[in-house]
PDB file of C-alpha atoms in Angstrom:
ATOM      1  CA  MET A  21     -33.960  26.533  71.419  1.00  0.00           C
ATOM      2  CA  ASP A  22     -30.252  25.740  71.705  1.00  0.00           C
ATOM      3  CA  SER A  23     -30.985  22.035  71.970  1.00  0.00           C
ATOM      4  CA  LEU A  24     -33.040  22.129  68.798  1.00  0.00           C
ATOM      5  CA  ASN A  25     -30.241  23.973  67.027  1.00  0.00           C
ATOM      6  CA  ASN A  26     -27.720  21.358  68.159  1.00  0.00           C
ATOM      7  CA  VAL A  27     -29.928  18.572  66.829  1.00  0.00           C
ATOM      8  CA  TYR A  28     -30.121  20.228  63.389  1.00  0.00           C
ATOM      9  CA  THR A  29     -26.376  20.824  63.389  1.00  0.00           C
ATOM     10  CA  LYS A  30     -25.547  17.203  64.164  1.00  0.00           C
ATOM     11  CA  GLN A  31     -27.990  15.978  61.532  1.00  0.00           C
ATOM     12  CA  TRP A  32     -26.376  18.277  58.970  1.00  0.00           C
ATOM     13  CA  ASP A  33     -22.922  16.945  59.823  1.00  0.00           C
ATOM     14  CA  LYS A  34     -24.122  13.403  59.255  1.00  0.00           C
ATOM     15  CA  ASN A  35     -25.607  14.108  55.845  1.00  0.00           C
ATOM     16  CA  ARG A  36     -23.268  16.759  54.497  1.00  0.00           C
ATOM     17  CA  TYR A  37     -21.080  14.193  52.673  1.00  0.00           C
ATOM     18  CA  ARG A  38     -23.927  12.170  51.330  1.00  0.00           C
ATOM     19  CA  TYR A  39     -24.754  12.799  47.709  1.00  0.00           C
ATOM     20  CA  LYS A  40     -27.998  12.065  46.126  1.00  0.00           C
ATOM     21  CA  LYS A  41     -27.834   9.437  43.432  1.00  0.00           C
ATOM     22  CA  TYR A  42     -28.396  10.945  40.012  1.00  0.00           C
ATOM     23  CA  LYS A  43     -30.277   9.242  37.282  1.00  0.00           C
ATOM     24  CA  PHE A  44     -30.240  10.285  33.656  1.00  0.00           C
ATOM     25  CA  LYS A  45     -33.698  11.446  32.795  1.00  0.00           C
ATOM     26  CA  ASN A  46     -33.047  11.568  29.027  1.00  0.00           C
ATOM     27  CA  ARG A  47     -31.261   8.277  28.489  1.00  0.00           C
ATOM     28  CA  LEU A  48     -30.700   7.421  24.805  1.00  0.00           C
ATOM     29  CA  THR A  49     -32.326   4.357  23.354  1.00  0.00           C
ATOM     30  CA  ILE A  50     -30.424   1.900  21.167  1.00  0.00           C
ATOM     31  CA  PRO A  51     -31.656   3.443  17.858  1.00  0.00           C
ATOM     32  CA  GLN A  52     -30.846   6.908  19.175  1.00  0.00           C
ATOM     33  CA  SER A  53     -27.350   5.785  20.180  1.00  0.00           C
ATOM     34  CA  ALA A  54     -26.779   4.283  16.748  1.00  0.00           C
ATOM     35  CA  ALA A  55     -27.952   7.492  15.091  1.00  0.00           C
ATOM     36  CA  PHE A  56     -25.665   9.541  17.348  1.00  0.00           C
ATOM     37  CA  PHE A  57     -22.720   7.327  16.388  1.00  0.00           C
ATOM     38  CA  LEU A  58     -23.434   7.591  12.676  1.00  0.00           C
ATOM     39  CA  THR A  59     -23.772  11.367  12.830  1.00  0.00           C
ATOM     40  CA  SER A  60     -20.320  11.585  14.431  1.00  0.00           C
ATOM     41  CA  PHE A  61     -18.883  10.913  10.942  1.00  0.00           C
ATOM     42  CA  LYS A  62     -18.708  14.459   9.647  1.00  0.00           C
ATOM     43  CA  GLN A  63     -16.747  14.172   6.418  1.00  0.00           C
ATOM     44  CA  LEU A  64     -15.530  11.409   4.108  1.00  0.00           C
ATOM     45  CA  ASN A  65     -13.490  11.938   0.947  1.00  0.00           C
ATOM     46  CA  VAL A  66     -12.378   9.062  -1.292  1.00  0.00           C
ATOM     47  CA  SER A  67     -10.488   9.458  -4.552  1.00  0.00           C
ATOM     48  CA  TYR A  68      -8.899   6.949  -6.909  1.00  0.00           C
ATOM     49  CA  ASN A  69      -6.701   7.816  -9.870  1.00  0.00           C
ATOM     50  CA  GLU A  70      -5.186   5.428 -12.391  1.00  0.00           C
ATOM     51  CA  ASN A  71      -3.016   6.312 -15.362  1.00  0.00           C
ATOM     52  CA  ASN A  72      -1.627   3.818 -17.856  1.00  0.00           C
ATOM     53  CA  GLY A  73       0.450   4.377 -20.957  1.00  0.00           C
ATOM     54  CA  THR A  74       2.465   2.485 -23.562  1.00  0.00           C
ATOM     55  CA  VAL A  75       5.214   3.760 -25.842  1.00  0.00           C
ATOM     56  CA  LEU A  76       5.635   1.666 -28.997  1.00  0.00           C
ATOM     57  CA  PRO A  77       8.549   2.957 -31.122  1.00  0.00           C
ATOM     58  CA  GLY A  78       9.540   2.000 -34.666  1.00  0.00           C
ATOM     59  CA  LEU A  79       6.149   1.940 -36.416  1.00  0.00           C
ATOM     60  CA  ILE A  80       6.792   1.841 -40.166  1.00  0.00           C
ATOM     61  CA  SER A  81       3.461   2.954 -41.621  1.00  0.00           C
ATOM     62  CA  ALA A  82       2.403   6.575 -41.388  1.00  0.00           C
ATOM     63  CA  PRO A  83      -0.810   6.775 -39.324  1.00  0.00           C
ATOM     64  CA  ASN A  84      -4.090   8.007 -40.757  1.00  0.00           C
ATOM     65  CA  TRP A  85      -6.446  10.406 -39.019  1.00  0.00           C
ATOM     66  CA  TYR A  86      -7.388   7.901 -36.279  1.00  0.00           C
ATOM     67  CA  GLY A  87      -3.891   6.429 -35.807  1.00  0.00           C
ATOM     68  CA  TYR A  88      -3.966   3.255 -37.875  1.00  0.00           C
ATOM     69  CA  GLY A  89      -1.142   2.538 -40.353  1.00  0.00           C
ATOM     70  CA  GLN A  90      -2.014   3.569 -43.901  1.00  0.00           C
ATOM     71  CA  THR A  91       0.093   0.978 -45.771  1.00  0.00           C
ATOM     72  CA  LEU A  92       1.185  -1.960 -43.639  1.00  0.00           C
ATOM     73  CA  GLY A  93      -1.376  -1.372 -40.907  1.00  0.00           C
ATOM     74  CA  GLY A  94      -0.959  -1.569 -37.185  1.00  0.00           C
ATOM     75  CA  PRO A  95      -1.036  -1.233 -34.321  1.00  0.00           C
ATOM     76  CA  THR A  96      -4.127  -3.062 -33.090  1.00  0.00           C
ATOM     77  CA  MET A  97      -7.481  -1.348 -32.643  1.00  0.00           C
ATOM     78  CA  GLY A  98      -7.364  -2.187 -28.947  1.00  0.00           C
ATOM     79  CA  PHE A  99      -4.095  -0.291 -28.644  1.00  0.00           C
ATOM     80  CA  LEU A 100      -5.615   2.725 -30.397  1.00  0.00           C
ATOM     81  CA  LEU A 101      -8.601   2.635 -28.034  1.00  0.00           C
ATOM     82  CA  GLY A 102      -6.384   2.602 -24.948  1.00  0.00           C
ATOM     83  CA  SER A 103      -5.841  -1.078 -24.238  1.00  0.00           C
ATOM     84  CA  GLN A 104      -2.649  -1.789 -22.267  1.00  0.00           C
ATOM     85  CA  ALA A 105      -2.296  -5.377 -23.477  1.00  0.00           C
ATOM     86  CA  ASP A 106       1.230  -6.475 -24.402  1.00  0.00           C
ATOM     87  CA  ILE A 107       1.417  -6.371 -28.224  1.00  0.00           C
ATOM     88  CA  ARG A 108       5.184  -6.681 -28.752  1.00  0.00           C
ATOM     89  CA  ARG A 109       4.979 -10.131 -30.324  1.00  0.00           C
ATOM     90  CA  THR A 110       1.927  -9.146 -32.390  1.00  0.00           C
ATOM     91  CA  VAL A 111       3.560  -6.104 -33.988  1.00  0.00           C
ATOM     92  CA  MET A 112       6.734  -8.044 -34.787  1.00  0.00           C
ATOM     93  CA  GLU A 113       4.928 -11.011 -36.334  1.00  0.00           C
ATOM     94  CA  ASN A 114       2.882  -8.653 -38.530  1.00  0.00           C
ATOM     95  CA  GLY A 115       5.889  -6.556 -39.523  1.00  0.00           C
ATOM     96  CA  TRP A 116       4.411  -3.317 -38.219  1.00  0.00           C
ATOM     97  CA  VAL A 117       7.637  -2.065 -36.564  1.00  0.00           C
ATOM     98  CA  SER A 118      11.177  -1.796 -37.809  1.00  0.00           C
ATOM     99  CA  ASP A 119      13.484  -4.741 -37.194  1.00  0.00           C
ATOM    100  CA  SER A 120      16.622  -2.633 -37.516  1.00  0.00           C
ATOM    101  CA  GLU A 121      19.305  -3.485 -34.981  1.00  0.00           C
ATOM    102  CA  TYR A 122      20.164   0.211 -34.822  1.00  0.00           C
ATOM    103  CA  MET A 123      16.816   1.112 -33.274  1.00  0.00           C
ATOM    104  CA  THR A 124      17.587   1.520 -29.589  1.00  0.00           C
ATOM    105  CA  ASP A 125      14.362   3.213 -28.484  1.00  0.00           C
ATOM    106  CA  PRO A 126      12.762   0.970 -25.849  1.00  0.00           C
ATOM    107  CA  TYR A 127       9.250  -0.306 -25.574  1.00  0.00           C
ATOM    108  CA  VAL A 128       7.853   1.357 -22.423  1.00  0.00           C
ATOM    109  CA  ARG A 129       4.804   0.502 -20.332  1.00  0.00           C
ATOM    110  CA  MET A 130       3.865   2.814 -17.436  1.00  0.00           C
ATOM    111  CA  SER A 131       1.245   2.462 -14.721  1.00  0.00           C
ATOM    112  CA  THR A 132       0.308   4.734 -11.804  1.00  0.00           C
ATOM    113  CA  LYS A 133      -2.404   3.999  -9.244  1.00  0.00           C
ATOM    114  CA  GLU A 134      -3.321   6.146  -6.258  1.00  0.00           C
ATOM    115  CA  LEU A 135      -6.028   5.719  -3.621  1.00  0.00           C
ATOM    116  CA  ARG A 136      -6.703   8.427  -1.022  1.00  0.00           C
ATOM    117  CA  ALA A 137      -9.297   8.460   1.739  1.00  0.00           C
ATOM    118  CA  ASP A 138      -9.890  11.026   4.509  1.00  0.00           C
ATOM    119  CA  LEU A 139     -12.394  10.546   7.316  1.00  0.00           C
ATOM    120  CA  GLN A 140     -13.260  13.128   9.974  1.00  0.00           C
ATOM    121  CA  MET A 141     -15.060  12.074  13.167  1.00  0.00           C
ATOM    122  CA  ILE A 142     -16.343  14.174  16.068  1.00  0.00           C
ATOM    123  CA  PRO A 143     -17.688  11.701  18.671  1.00  0.00           C
ATOM    124  CA  ILE A 144     -18.042  14.437  21.332  1.00  0.00           C
ATOM    125  CA  ASN A 145     -17.784  18.192  21.296  1.00  0.00           C
ATOM    126  CA  ASP A 146     -14.259  19.630  20.919  1.00  0.00           C
ATOM    127  CA  PHE A 147     -12.813  16.187  20.169  1.00  0.00           C
ATOM    128  CA  ARG A 148     -11.999  15.508  16.512  1.00  0.00           C
ATOM    129  CA  ILE A 149     -10.419  12.436  14.954  1.00  0.00           C
ATOM    130  CA  ASP A 150      -8.880  12.551  11.466  1.00  0.00           C
ATOM    131  CA  LEU A 151      -8.101   9.296   9.672  1.00  0.00           C
ATOM    132  CA  ASN A 152      -6.013   9.424   6.482  1.00  0.00           C
ATOM    133  CA  VAL A 153      -5.325   6.520   4.118  1.00  0.00           C
ATOM    134  CA  LEU A 154      -2.866   6.601   1.217  1.00  0.00           C
ATOM    135  CA  HIS A 155      -2.028   3.818  -1.232  1.00  0.00           C
ATOM    136  CA  THR A 156       0.209   4.412  -4.252  1.00  0.00           C
ATOM    137  CA  TYR A 157       1.679   2.062  -6.849  1.00  0.00           C
ATOM    138  CA  ASN A 158       3.983   3.137  -9.687  1.00  0.00           C
ATOM    139  CA  SER A 159       5.476   0.855 -12.313  1.00  0.00           C
ATOM    140  CA  ASN A 160       7.757   1.657 -15.237  1.00  0.00           C
ATOM    141  CA  PHE A 161       8.749  -1.202 -17.539  1.00  0.00           C
ATOM    142  CA  SER A 162      11.124  -0.739 -20.478  1.00  0.00           C
ATOM    143  CA  HIS A 163      12.421  -3.283 -22.992  1.00  0.00           C
ATOM    144  CA  THR A 164      15.270  -2.516 -25.347  1.00  0.00           C
ATOM    145  CA  GLY A 165      15.637  -4.848 -28.337  1.00  0.00           C
ATOM    146  CA  PHE A 166      12.039  -6.053 -28.474  1.00  0.00           C
ATOM    147  CA  ASN A 167      12.266  -5.737 -32.293  1.00  0.00           C
ATOM    148  CA  TYR A 168      15.241  -8.082 -32.800  1.00  0.00           C
ATOM    149  CA  THR A 169      14.796 -10.863 -35.337  1.00  0.00           C
ATOM    150  CA  ASN A 170      16.736 -14.010 -36.166  1.00  0.00           C
ATOM    151  CA  SER A 171      16.532 -15.010 -39.846  1.00  0.00           C
ATOM    152  CA  GLY A 172      13.333 -13.024 -40.196  1.00  0.00           C
ATOM    153  CA  VAL A 173      11.739 -14.570 -37.098  1.00  0.00           C
ATOM    154  CA  PRO A 174      11.108 -12.372 -34.017  1.00  0.00           C
ATOM    155  CA  ASP A 175      13.694 -13.395 -31.440  1.00  0.00           C
ATOM    156  CA  PRO A 176      13.729 -11.239 -28.294  1.00  0.00           C
ATOM    157  CA  ASP A 177      15.635 -13.874 -26.288  1.00  0.00           C
ATOM    158  CA  PHE A 178      18.354 -12.450 -24.072  1.00  0.00           C
ATOM    159  CA  THR A 179      17.418  -8.855 -24.780  1.00  0.00           C
ATOM    160  CA  PHE A 180      17.520  -6.443 -21.883  1.00  0.00           C
ATOM    161  CA  ALA A 181      14.467  -5.279 -19.953  1.00  0.00           C
ATOM    162  CA  ASN A 182      14.058  -3.605 -16.610  1.00  0.00           C
ATOM    163  CA  GLU A 183      11.178  -2.628 -14.385  1.00  0.00           C
ATOM    164  CA  MET A 184      11.162  -0.119 -11.546  1.00  0.00           C
ATOM    165  CA  VAL A 185       8.324  -0.387  -9.051  1.00  0.00           C
ATOM    166  CA  THR A 186       7.580   1.948  -6.134  1.00  0.00           C
ATOM    167  CA  TYR A 187       4.864   1.172  -3.627  1.00  0.00           C
ATOM    168  CA  SER A 188       3.636   2.902  -0.478  1.00  0.00           C
ATOM    169  CA  ASN A 189       0.607   2.619   1.761  1.00  0.00           C
ATOM    170  CA  SER A 190      -0.644   3.712   5.166  1.00  0.00           C
ATOM    171  CA  THR A 191      -0.456   1.413   8.158  1.00  0.00           C
ATOM    172  CA  MET A 192      -1.359   1.423  11.848  1.00  0.00           C
ATOM    173  CA  LEU A 193       1.548   1.798  14.283  1.00  0.00           C
ATOM    174  CA  LEU A 194      -0.359   1.976  17.580  1.00  0.00           C
ATOM    175  CA  LYS A 195       1.289  -1.159  18.968  1.00  0.00           C
ATOM    176  CA  THR A 196       4.793   0.290  18.654  1.00  0.00           C
ATOM    177  CA  SER A 197       4.119   4.027  19.034  1.00  0.00           C
ATOM    178  CA  PHE A 198       5.258   4.059  22.663  1.00  0.00           C
ATOM    179  CA  LYS A 199       8.034   1.487  22.426  1.00  0.00           C
ATOM    180  CA  GLU A 200      11.697   2.376  22.546  1.00  0.00           C
ATOM    181  CA  GLY A 201      13.628   2.376  19.305  1.00  0.00           C
ATOM    182  CA  GLN A 202      15.976  -0.321  20.548  1.00  0.00           C
ATOM    183  CA  ALA A 203      13.076  -2.702  21.170  1.00  0.00           C
ATOM    184  CA  VAL A 204      11.729  -2.148  17.648  1.00  0.00           C
ATOM    185  CA  TYR A 205      15.196  -2.655  16.170  1.00  0.00           C
ATOM    186  CA  GLN A 206      15.652  -5.911  18.091  1.00  0.00           C
ATOM    187  CA  ALA A 207      12.245  -7.091  16.862  1.00  0.00           C
ATOM    188  CA  LEU A 208      13.374  -6.281  13.323  1.00  0.00           C
ATOM    189  CA  ARG A 209      16.484  -8.441  13.674  1.00  0.00           C
ATOM    190  CA  ASP A 210      14.553 -11.289  15.280  1.00  0.00           C
ATOM    191  CA  ASN A 211      11.947 -11.200  12.510  1.00  0.00           C
ATOM    192  CA  ALA A 212      14.627 -11.122   9.819  1.00  0.00           C
ATOM    193  CA  ARG A 213      16.464 -14.080  11.371  1.00  0.00           C
ATOM    194  CA  ALA A 214      13.265 -16.151  11.643  1.00  0.00           C
ATOM    195  CA  LEU A 215      12.227 -15.387   8.080  1.00  0.00           C
ATOM    196  CA  SER A 216      15.729 -16.055   6.751  1.00  0.00           C
ATOM    197  CA  GLN A 217      15.740 -19.509   8.281  1.00  0.00           C
ATOM    198  CA  GLN A 218      12.246 -20.155   6.964  1.00  0.00           C
ATOM    199  CA  LEU A 219      13.218 -19.178   3.412  1.00  0.00           C
ATOM    200  CA  GLY A 220      16.476 -21.123   3.617  1.00  0.00           C
ATOM    201  CA  GLY A 221      14.710 -24.363   4.432  1.00  0.00           C
ATOM    202  CA  PRO A 222      15.507 -27.143   6.922  1.00  0.00           C
ATOM    203  CA  GLY A 223      18.997 -27.873   5.590  1.00  0.00           C
ATOM    204  CA  ALA A 224      20.115 -24.266   5.194  1.00  0.00           C
ATOM    205  CA  VAL A 225      23.648 -23.268   6.195  1.00  0.00           C
ATOM    206  CA  LEU A 226      23.535 -20.596   8.908  1.00  0.00           C
ATOM    207  CA  ASP A 227      26.140 -17.904   9.498  1.00  0.00           C
ATOM    208  CA  ASN A 228      27.341 -16.651  12.887  1.00  0.00           C
ATOM    209  CA  ASN A 229      24.300 -14.359  13.222  1.00  0.00           C
ATOM    210  CA  GLY A 230      21.799 -17.129  12.502  1.00  0.00           C
ATOM    211  CA  PHE A 231      20.934 -16.108   8.934  1.00  0.00           C
ATOM    212  CA  ALA A 232      20.592 -18.691   6.177  1.00  0.00           C
ATOM    213  CA  GLN A 233      22.950 -18.612   3.241  1.00  0.00           C
ATOM    214  CA  HIS A 234      21.714 -16.317   0.426  1.00  0.00           C
ATOM    215  CA  TYR A 235      19.092 -14.844   2.793  1.00  0.00           C
ATOM    216  CA  SER A 236      20.990 -12.328   4.897  1.00  0.00           C
ATOM    217  CA  ILE A 237      19.360  -9.308   6.536  1.00  0.00           C
ATOM    218  CA  GLY A 238      20.297  -7.287   3.463  1.00  0.00           C
ATOM    219  CA  ASN A 239      18.100  -9.451   1.225  1.00  0.00           C
ATOM    220  CA  ALA A 240      14.974  -7.511   0.218  1.00  0.00           C
ATOM    221  CA  TYR A 241      12.781 -10.624   0.634  1.00  0.00           C
ATOM    222  CA  VAL A 242      13.931 -10.757   4.271  1.00  0.00           C
ATOM    223  CA  LEU A 243      14.389  -7.129   5.283  1.00  0.00           C
ATOM    224  CA  ILE A 244      11.151  -5.587   4.013  1.00  0.00           C
ATOM    225  CA  PRO A 245       8.621  -7.972   5.630  1.00  0.00           C
ATOM    226  CA  ALA A 246      10.741  -8.052   8.809  1.00  0.00           C
ATOM    227  CA  PHE A 247      10.741  -4.245   9.004  1.00  0.00           C
ATOM    228  CA  LYS A 248       7.006  -4.031   8.292  1.00  0.00           C
ATOM    229  CA  ALA A 249       6.177  -6.611  10.971  1.00  0.00           C
ATOM    230  CA  ALA A 250       8.440  -4.918  13.532  1.00  0.00           C
ATOM    231  CA  MET A 251       6.856  -1.502  12.979  1.00  0.00           C
ATOM    232  CA  GLU A 252       3.311  -2.889  13.135  1.00  0.00           C
ATOM    233  CA  GLY A 253       4.038  -5.139  16.124  1.00  0.00           C
ATOM    234  CA  LYS A 254       2.956  -8.270  14.268  1.00  0.00           C
ATOM    235  CA  SER A 255       4.524 -11.625  13.514  1.00  0.00           C
ATOM    236  CA  VAL A 256       6.548 -11.806  10.332  1.00  0.00           C
ATOM    237  CA  THR A 257       5.201 -13.494   7.206  1.00  0.00           C
ATOM    238  CA  PRO A 258       6.808 -13.921   3.760  1.00  0.00           C
ATOM    239  CA  MET A 259       5.956 -11.391   1.057  1.00  0.00           C
ATOM    240  CA  GLY A 260       2.977 -12.422  -1.024  1.00  0.00           C
ATOM    241  CA  ASN A 261       3.872 -10.242  -4.015  1.00  0.00           C
ATOM    242  CA  PRO A 262       7.405  -8.819  -3.775  1.00  0.00           C
ATOM    243  CA  LYS A 263       6.835  -6.435  -6.685  1.00  0.00           C
ATOM    244  CA  LYS A 264       4.267  -4.552  -4.591  1.00  0.00           C
ATOM    245  CA  GLN A 265       6.497  -4.199  -1.524  1.00  0.00           C
ATOM    246  CA  ASP A 266      10.038  -3.794  -2.778  1.00  0.00           C
ATOM    247  CA  SER A 267      10.882  -0.628  -4.696  1.00  0.00           C
ATOM    248  CA  ARG A 268      14.245  -2.206  -5.571  1.00  0.00           C
ATOM    249  CA  TYR A 269      12.586  -5.394  -6.860  1.00  0.00           C
ATOM    250  CA  ARG A 270      14.232  -5.609 -10.275  1.00  0.00           C
ATOM    251  CA  THR A 271      16.763  -3.266 -11.816  1.00  0.00           C
ATOM    252  CA  GLY A 272      17.478  -5.518 -14.792  1.00  0.00           C
ATOM    253  CA  GLU A 273      16.806  -8.940 -16.137  1.00  0.00           C
ATOM    254  CA  LEU A 274      17.355 -11.114 -19.189  1.00  0.00           C
ATOM    255  CA  LEU A 275      14.082 -11.533 -21.004  1.00  0.00           C
ATOM    256  CA  ILE A 276      13.455 -15.006 -22.402  1.00  0.00           C
ATOM    257  CA  GLN A 277      10.251 -15.804 -24.264  1.00  0.00           C
ATOM    258  CA  ASP A 278       9.102 -19.107 -25.630  1.00  0.00           C
TER     259      ASP A 278
END
C-alpha cells in the first residue's frame, strides 16, 4: 500500500508543473474581428464653422429696403447676397463711395474658420482612448485709403493696408513626448540653421552661429518651421504658405495695384 502511494506521489511531483495547453474554443473569424474593431468606435463628433464679413464704408446712396443704393446704385448684388469678393476697385470706378480724403474709415474683410473633431474609442473594457482635433484660422484685413483718387481716377497706390492672421491646429507629439527639453531645443537650433542656409542659397554669408544673412533664428520663415519640426520629431521643410503658419506674418504693407 505504501509502495503504491509512493508511486502516485512521485508521478504527481513530475506533473505538478506541467500545464495543459489551452486552446480558444470561440476564436473570432476575420469578419467578426473587423466588426469588433469597428464597434470599438463609440462616438464621433465633427463640426465646422466659417464666418466671413466685409465692411465697406463711405457709400453715398441711401439704401432701399434690400440694401441697394437708391440714386447712384451700388454695391453689387453679389455683395448684398453675401459674396466676399473684393469690390474695392468696382465701387470706386462706379462712384458708389465717397472719394473724400478725410474719410479714414478702413475697408475691412474678416474671415474665421474652425474645424473640431472628437473621437472616442474603447478597444477593450475599461480602456478608453479620446482623440481630439482642432484647426482654427482667423484673418482680419483692413485697408485705409482705398477710396483715394488722382485726378478723378482711383489711385490706391502706396496706401496703407495690414492683415493679421492667427492659425492653430492639433499635431502628434509622440516622437518627442519622452525626450528631454534640451534635446528638443538642440533639434530646434539645428533645424533653424539648416533651413537658414537653405533659404540663403549657395553663396549666402554665414554668421558665427552658421545662420545665413537675413535669415537668422529670429526670422519667422526660419523659426516657425524649425520649431514645428523639432516638436514633431520630423525633418525641417520650408513653409508652404507662411500666412497660415505665422501669426505675425504681416503687420503692415504698402499696397500697390496695377
